[in-house]
Amino acid sequence: MEIYEIEIKTSEREEIIDITNDVQEIILKSGIKNGFCILFVPHTTAGITINENADPSVKKDILKIFDKLIPYFGDYQHIEGNSAAHAKSIITGFSQLIMIKNKNLILGTWQGIYFNEYDGPRNRKLLIQIINIENKN
Ligand code: ZN
């Protein structure tokens, strides 16, 4: 079974990028009608979330809230200096599981899929595996 890949070029140190359309395109390309997809971020300073897609200021607020919870500068020991990014990544998580019906992602009206960058700018990727659960009758 094929594992698809989306390339994501981030341009800020911290950034939340809407990737809903990119994921939907991969589903259409796969030809799978009904099932689910697993989205996986193979990085230690990024993550993937599902969140509001209507008001763009939500993304800014989320980054602000994360920064209050986990300040960039702190009494950290990691020599690379990006411990806050590692911690935010763990809190966000590295995968999402989303249902597919009639070749469409099942998301709520106000939901979008987001790639969260915490230590950019970098060239990132998202791995996608699509599982077919087509009914035989
Ligand atoms: Zn590090």
PDB file of C-alpha atoms and ligand atoms in Angstrom:
ATOM      1  CA  MET A   1       0.000   0.000   0.000  1.00  0.00           C
ATOM      2  CA  GLU A   2       1.329   3.353  -1.061  1.00  0.00           C
ATOM      3  CA  ILE A   3       2.379   5.997   1.438  1.00  0.00           C
ATOM      4  CA  TYR A   4       1.778   9.470   0.013  1.00  0.00           C
ATOM      5  CA  GLU A   5       3.870  12.491   0.907  1.00  0.00           C
ATOM      6  CA  ILE A   6       3.085  16.209   1.016  1.00  0.00           C
ATOM      7  CA  GLU A   7       6.018  18.646   0.969  1.00  0.00           C
ATOM      8  CA  ILE A   8       5.535  21.663   3.235  1.00  0.00           C
ATOM      9  CA  LYS A   9       7.944  24.596   3.089  1.00  0.00           C
ATOM     10  CA  THR A  10       7.492  26.713   6.211  1.00  0.00           C
ATOM     11  CA  SER A  11       8.596  30.346   6.307  1.00  0.00           C
ATOM     12  CA  GLU A  12       8.372  31.361   9.983  1.00  0.00           C
ATOM     13  CA  ARG A  13       9.832  30.011  13.216  1.00  0.00           C
ATOM     14  CA  GLU A  14       6.287  29.285  14.366  1.00  0.00           C
ATOM     15  CA  GLU A  15       3.469  28.895  11.916  1.00  0.00           C
ATOM     16  CA  ILE A  16       0.161  27.091  11.490  1.00  0.00           C
ATOM     17  CA  ILE A  17      -0.545  26.097   7.873  1.00  0.00           C
ATOM     18  CA  ASP A  18      -3.892  24.928   6.489  1.00  0.00           C
ATOM     19  CA  ILE A  19      -3.244  21.684   4.586  1.00  0.00           C
ATOM     20  CA  THR A  20      -6.877  20.543   4.198  1.00  0.00           C
ATOM     21  CA  ASN A  21      -6.914  20.957   0.404  1.00  0.00           C
ATOM     22  CA  ASP A  22      -3.561  19.173  -0.008  1.00  0.00           C
ATOM     23  CA  VAL A  23      -4.860  16.163   1.937  1.00  0.00           C
ATOM     24  CA  GLN A  24      -8.128  16.166  -0.025  1.00  0.00           C
ATOM     25  CA  GLU A  25      -6.148  16.154  -3.314  1.00  0.00           C
ATOM     26  CA  ILE A  26      -4.189  13.076  -2.203  1.00  0.00           C
ATOM     27  CA  ILE A  27      -7.451  11.281  -1.372  1.00  0.00           C
ATOM     28  CA  LEU A  28      -8.806  11.983  -4.868  1.00  0.00           C
ATOM     29  CA  LYS A  29      -5.493  10.817  -6.365  1.00  0.00           C
ATOM     30  CA  SER A  30      -5.659   7.539  -4.404  1.00  0.00           C
ATOM     31  CA  GLY A  31      -8.979   6.589  -5.987  1.00  0.00           C
ATOM     32  CA  ILE A  32     -10.239   5.306  -2.639  1.00  0.00           C
ATOM     33  CA  LYS A  33     -13.910   6.118  -2.088  1.00  0.00           C
ATOM     34  CA  ASN A  34     -14.629   5.104   1.509  1.00  0.00           C
ATOM     35  CA  GLY A  35     -12.261   4.487   4.372  1.00  0.00           C
ATOM     36  CA  PHE A  36      -9.974   6.600   6.470  1.00  0.00           C
ATOM     37  CA  CYS A  37      -6.606   8.285   6.262  1.00  0.00           C
ATOM     38  CA  ILE A  38      -3.748   8.386   8.705  1.00  0.00           C
ATOM     39  CA  LEU A  39      -1.729  11.596   8.664  1.00  0.00           C
ATOM     40  CA  PHE A  40       1.723  11.404  10.243  1.00  0.00           C
ATOM     41  CA  VAL A  41       4.341  14.104  10.864  1.00  0.00           C
ATOM     42  CA  PRO A  42       7.852  12.560  10.865  1.00  0.00           C
ATOM     43  CA  HIS A  43       9.464  15.487  12.720  1.00  0.00           C
ATOM     44  CA  THR A  44      10.207  16.285  16.378  1.00  0.00           C
ATOM     45  CA  THR A  45       9.506  20.045  16.298  1.00  0.00           C
ATOM     46  CA  ALA A  46       6.236  20.121  14.337  1.00  0.00           C
ATOM     47  CA  GLY A  47       2.775  18.656  14.733  1.00  0.00           C
ATOM     48  CA  ILE A  48      -0.647  18.203  13.182  1.00  0.00           C
ATOM     49  CA  THR A  49      -3.976  19.503  14.451  1.00  0.00           C
ATOM     50  CA  ILE A  50      -7.620  19.907  13.510  1.00  0.00           C
ATOM     51  CA  ASN A  51      -8.989  23.337  14.333  1.00  0.00           C
ATOM     52  CA  GLU A  52     -11.202  26.232  13.286  1.00  0.00           C
ATOM     53  CA  ASN A  53     -10.828  27.304   9.646  1.00  0.00           C
ATOM     54  CA  ALA A  54     -13.062  30.406   9.632  1.00  0.00           C
ATOM     55  CA  ASP A  55     -11.249  33.128  11.589  1.00  0.00           C
ATOM     56  CA  PRO A  56      -7.511  33.344  10.751  1.00  0.00           C
ATOM     57  CA  SER A  57      -6.782  35.026  14.094  1.00  0.00           C
ATOM     58  CA  VAL A  58      -7.415  31.678  15.832  1.00  0.00           C
ATOM     59  CA  LYS A  59      -4.061  30.428  14.473  1.00  0.00           C
ATOM     60  CA  LYS A  60      -2.252  33.453  15.959  1.00  0.00           C
ATOM     61  CA  ASP A  61      -4.024  33.027  19.289  1.00  0.00           C
ATOM     62  CA  ILE A  62      -3.116  29.343  19.459  1.00  0.00           C
ATOM     63  CA  LEU A  63       0.575  30.170  18.943  1.00  0.00           C
ATOM     64  CA  LYS A  64       0.310  32.864  21.644  1.00  0.00           C
ATOM     65  CA  ILE A  65      -1.303  30.438  24.100  1.00  0.00           C
ATOM     66  CA  PHE A  66       1.351  27.772  23.376  1.00  0.00           C
ATOM     67  CA  ASP A  67       4.079  30.363  23.918  1.00  0.00           C
ATOM     68  CA  LYS A  68       2.629  31.271  27.323  1.00  0.00           C
ATOM     69  CA  LEU A  69       2.471  27.596  28.301  1.00  0.00           C
ATOM     70  CA  ILE A  70       5.944  26.804  26.947  1.00  0.00           C
ATOM     71  CA  PRO A  71       8.137  29.926  26.618  1.00  0.00           C
ATOM     72  CA  TYR A  72      10.838  29.817  23.923  1.00  0.00           C
ATOM     73  CA  PHE A  73      13.542  30.809  26.398  1.00  0.00           C
ATOM     74  CA  GLY A  74      13.789  28.952  29.678  1.00  0.00           C
ATOM     75  CA  ASP A  75      16.059  26.956  31.936  1.00  0.00           C
ATOM     76  CA  TYR A  76      16.404  24.189  29.335  1.00  0.00           C
ATOM     77  CA  GLN A  77      19.465  21.943  28.871  1.00  0.00           C
ATOM     78  CA  HIS A  78      19.066  20.714  25.273  1.00  0.00           C
ATOM     79  CA  ILE A  79      22.148  21.941  23.384  1.00  0.00           C
ATOM     80  CA  GLU A  80      20.250  22.637  20.149  1.00  0.00           C
ATOM     81  CA  GLY A  81      18.239  25.345  21.960  1.00  0.00           C
ATOM     82  CA  ASN A  82      14.839  24.275  20.672  1.00  0.00           C
ATOM     83  CA  SER A  83      13.388  22.457  23.678  1.00  0.00           C
ATOM     84  CA  ALA A  84      10.231  24.593  23.585  1.00  0.00           C
ATOM     85  CA  ALA A  85       9.618  23.420  19.997  1.00  0.00           C
ATOM     86  CA  HIS A  86      10.055  19.762  21.029  1.00  0.00           C
ATOM     87  CA  ALA A  87       7.597  20.214  23.923  1.00  0.00           C
ATOM     88  CA  LYS A  88       4.973  21.961  21.753  1.00  0.00           C
ATOM     89  CA  SER A  89       5.331  19.193  19.204  1.00  0.00           C
ATOM     90  CA  ILE A  90       4.587  16.543  21.856  1.00  0.00           C
ATOM     91  CA  ILE A  91       1.563  18.475  23.147  1.00  0.00           C
ATOM     92  CA  THR A  92       0.177  18.857  19.604  1.00  0.00           C
ATOM     93  CA  GLY A  93       0.836  15.268  18.583  1.00  0.00           C
ATOM     94  CA  PHE A  94       2.184  13.687  15.406  1.00  0.00           C
ATOM     95  CA  SER A  95      -0.849  12.063  13.835  1.00  0.00           C
ATOM     96  CA  GLN A  96      -4.523  12.392  12.968  1.00  0.00           C
ATOM     97  CA  LEU A  97      -7.046   9.831  11.809  1.00  0.00           C
ATOM     98  CA  ILE A  98      -9.808  11.151   9.535  1.00  0.00           C
ATOM     99  CA  MET A  99     -12.740   9.309   7.953  1.00  0.00           C
ATOM    100  CA  ILE A 100     -13.375   9.414   4.193  1.00  0.00           C
ATOM    101  CA  LYS A 101     -16.833   9.134   2.627  1.00  0.00           C
ATOM    102  CA  ASN A 102     -17.487   9.369  -1.142  1.00  0.00           C
ATOM    103  CA  LYS A 103     -13.886  10.522  -1.716  1.00  0.00           C
ATOM    104  CA  ASN A 104     -14.268  13.389   0.778  1.00  0.00           C
ATOM    105  CA  LEU A 105     -12.688  14.012   4.151  1.00  0.00           C
ATOM    106  CA  ILE A 106     -15.300  14.023   6.893  1.00  0.00           C
ATOM    107  CA  LEU A 107     -14.691  17.240   8.802  1.00  0.00           C
ATOM    108  CA  GLY A 108     -17.006  19.518  10.748  1.00  0.00           C
ATOM    109  CA  THR A 109     -18.217  22.714   9.066  1.00  0.00           C
ATOM    110  CA  TRP A 110     -15.612  24.815  10.872  1.00  0.00           C
ATOM    111  CA  GLN A 111     -12.785  22.291  10.875  1.00  0.00           C
ATOM    112  CA  GLY A 112      -9.567  22.342   8.865  1.00  0.00           C
ATOM    113  CA  ILE A 113      -6.367  20.269   9.053  1.00  0.00           C
ATOM    114  CA  TYR A 114      -3.277  22.171  10.110  1.00  0.00           C
ATOM    115  CA  PHE A 115       0.460  21.562  10.002  1.00  0.00           C
ATOM    116  CA  ASN A 116       2.023  23.254  13.028  1.00  0.00           C
ATOM    117  CA  GLU A 117       5.608  24.444  12.654  1.00  0.00           C
ATOM    118  CA  TYR A 118       7.460  25.195  15.918  1.00  0.00           C
ATOM    119  CA  ASP A 119      11.068  25.462  14.745  1.00  0.00           C
ATOM    120  CA  GLY A 120      11.097  26.818  11.207  1.00  0.00           C
ATOM    121  CA  PRO A 121      11.651  27.838   8.609  1.00  0.00           C
ATOM    122  CA  ARG A 122      12.264  24.321   7.335  1.00  0.00           C
ATOM    123  CA  ASN A 123      11.374  21.916   4.575  1.00  0.00           C
ATOM    124  CA  ARG A 124       8.858  19.528   6.096  1.00  0.00           C
ATOM    125  CA  LYS A 125       6.809  16.588   4.992  1.00  0.00           C
ATOM    126  CA  LEU A 126       3.571  14.936   5.935  1.00  0.00           C
ATOM    127  CA  LEU A 127       3.029  11.215   5.353  1.00  0.00           C
ATOM    128  CA  ILE A 128      -0.413   9.933   4.432  1.00  0.00           C
ATOM    129  CA  GLN A 129      -1.688   6.382   4.329  1.00  0.00           C
ATOM    130  CA  ILE A 130      -5.216   5.779   3.056  1.00  0.00           C
ATOM    131  CA  ILE A 131      -7.111   2.670   4.121  1.00  0.00           C
ATOM    132  CA  ASN A 132      -9.935   1.390   1.942  1.00  0.00           C
ATOM    133  CA  ILE A 133     -12.949  -0.069   3.766  1.00  0.00           C
ATOM    134  CA  GLU A 134     -15.216  -0.362   0.751  1.00  0.00           C
ATOM    135  CA  ASN A 135     -18.275  -2.477   1.484  1.00  0.00           C
ATOM    136  CA  LYS A 136     -18.578  -5.524  -0.793  1.00  0.00           C
ATOM    137  CA  ASN A 137     -22.380  -5.750  -0.930  1.00  0.00           C
TER     138      ASN A 137
HETATM  139 ZN    ZN B   1      16.368  19.777  19.315  1.00  0.00          ZN
END
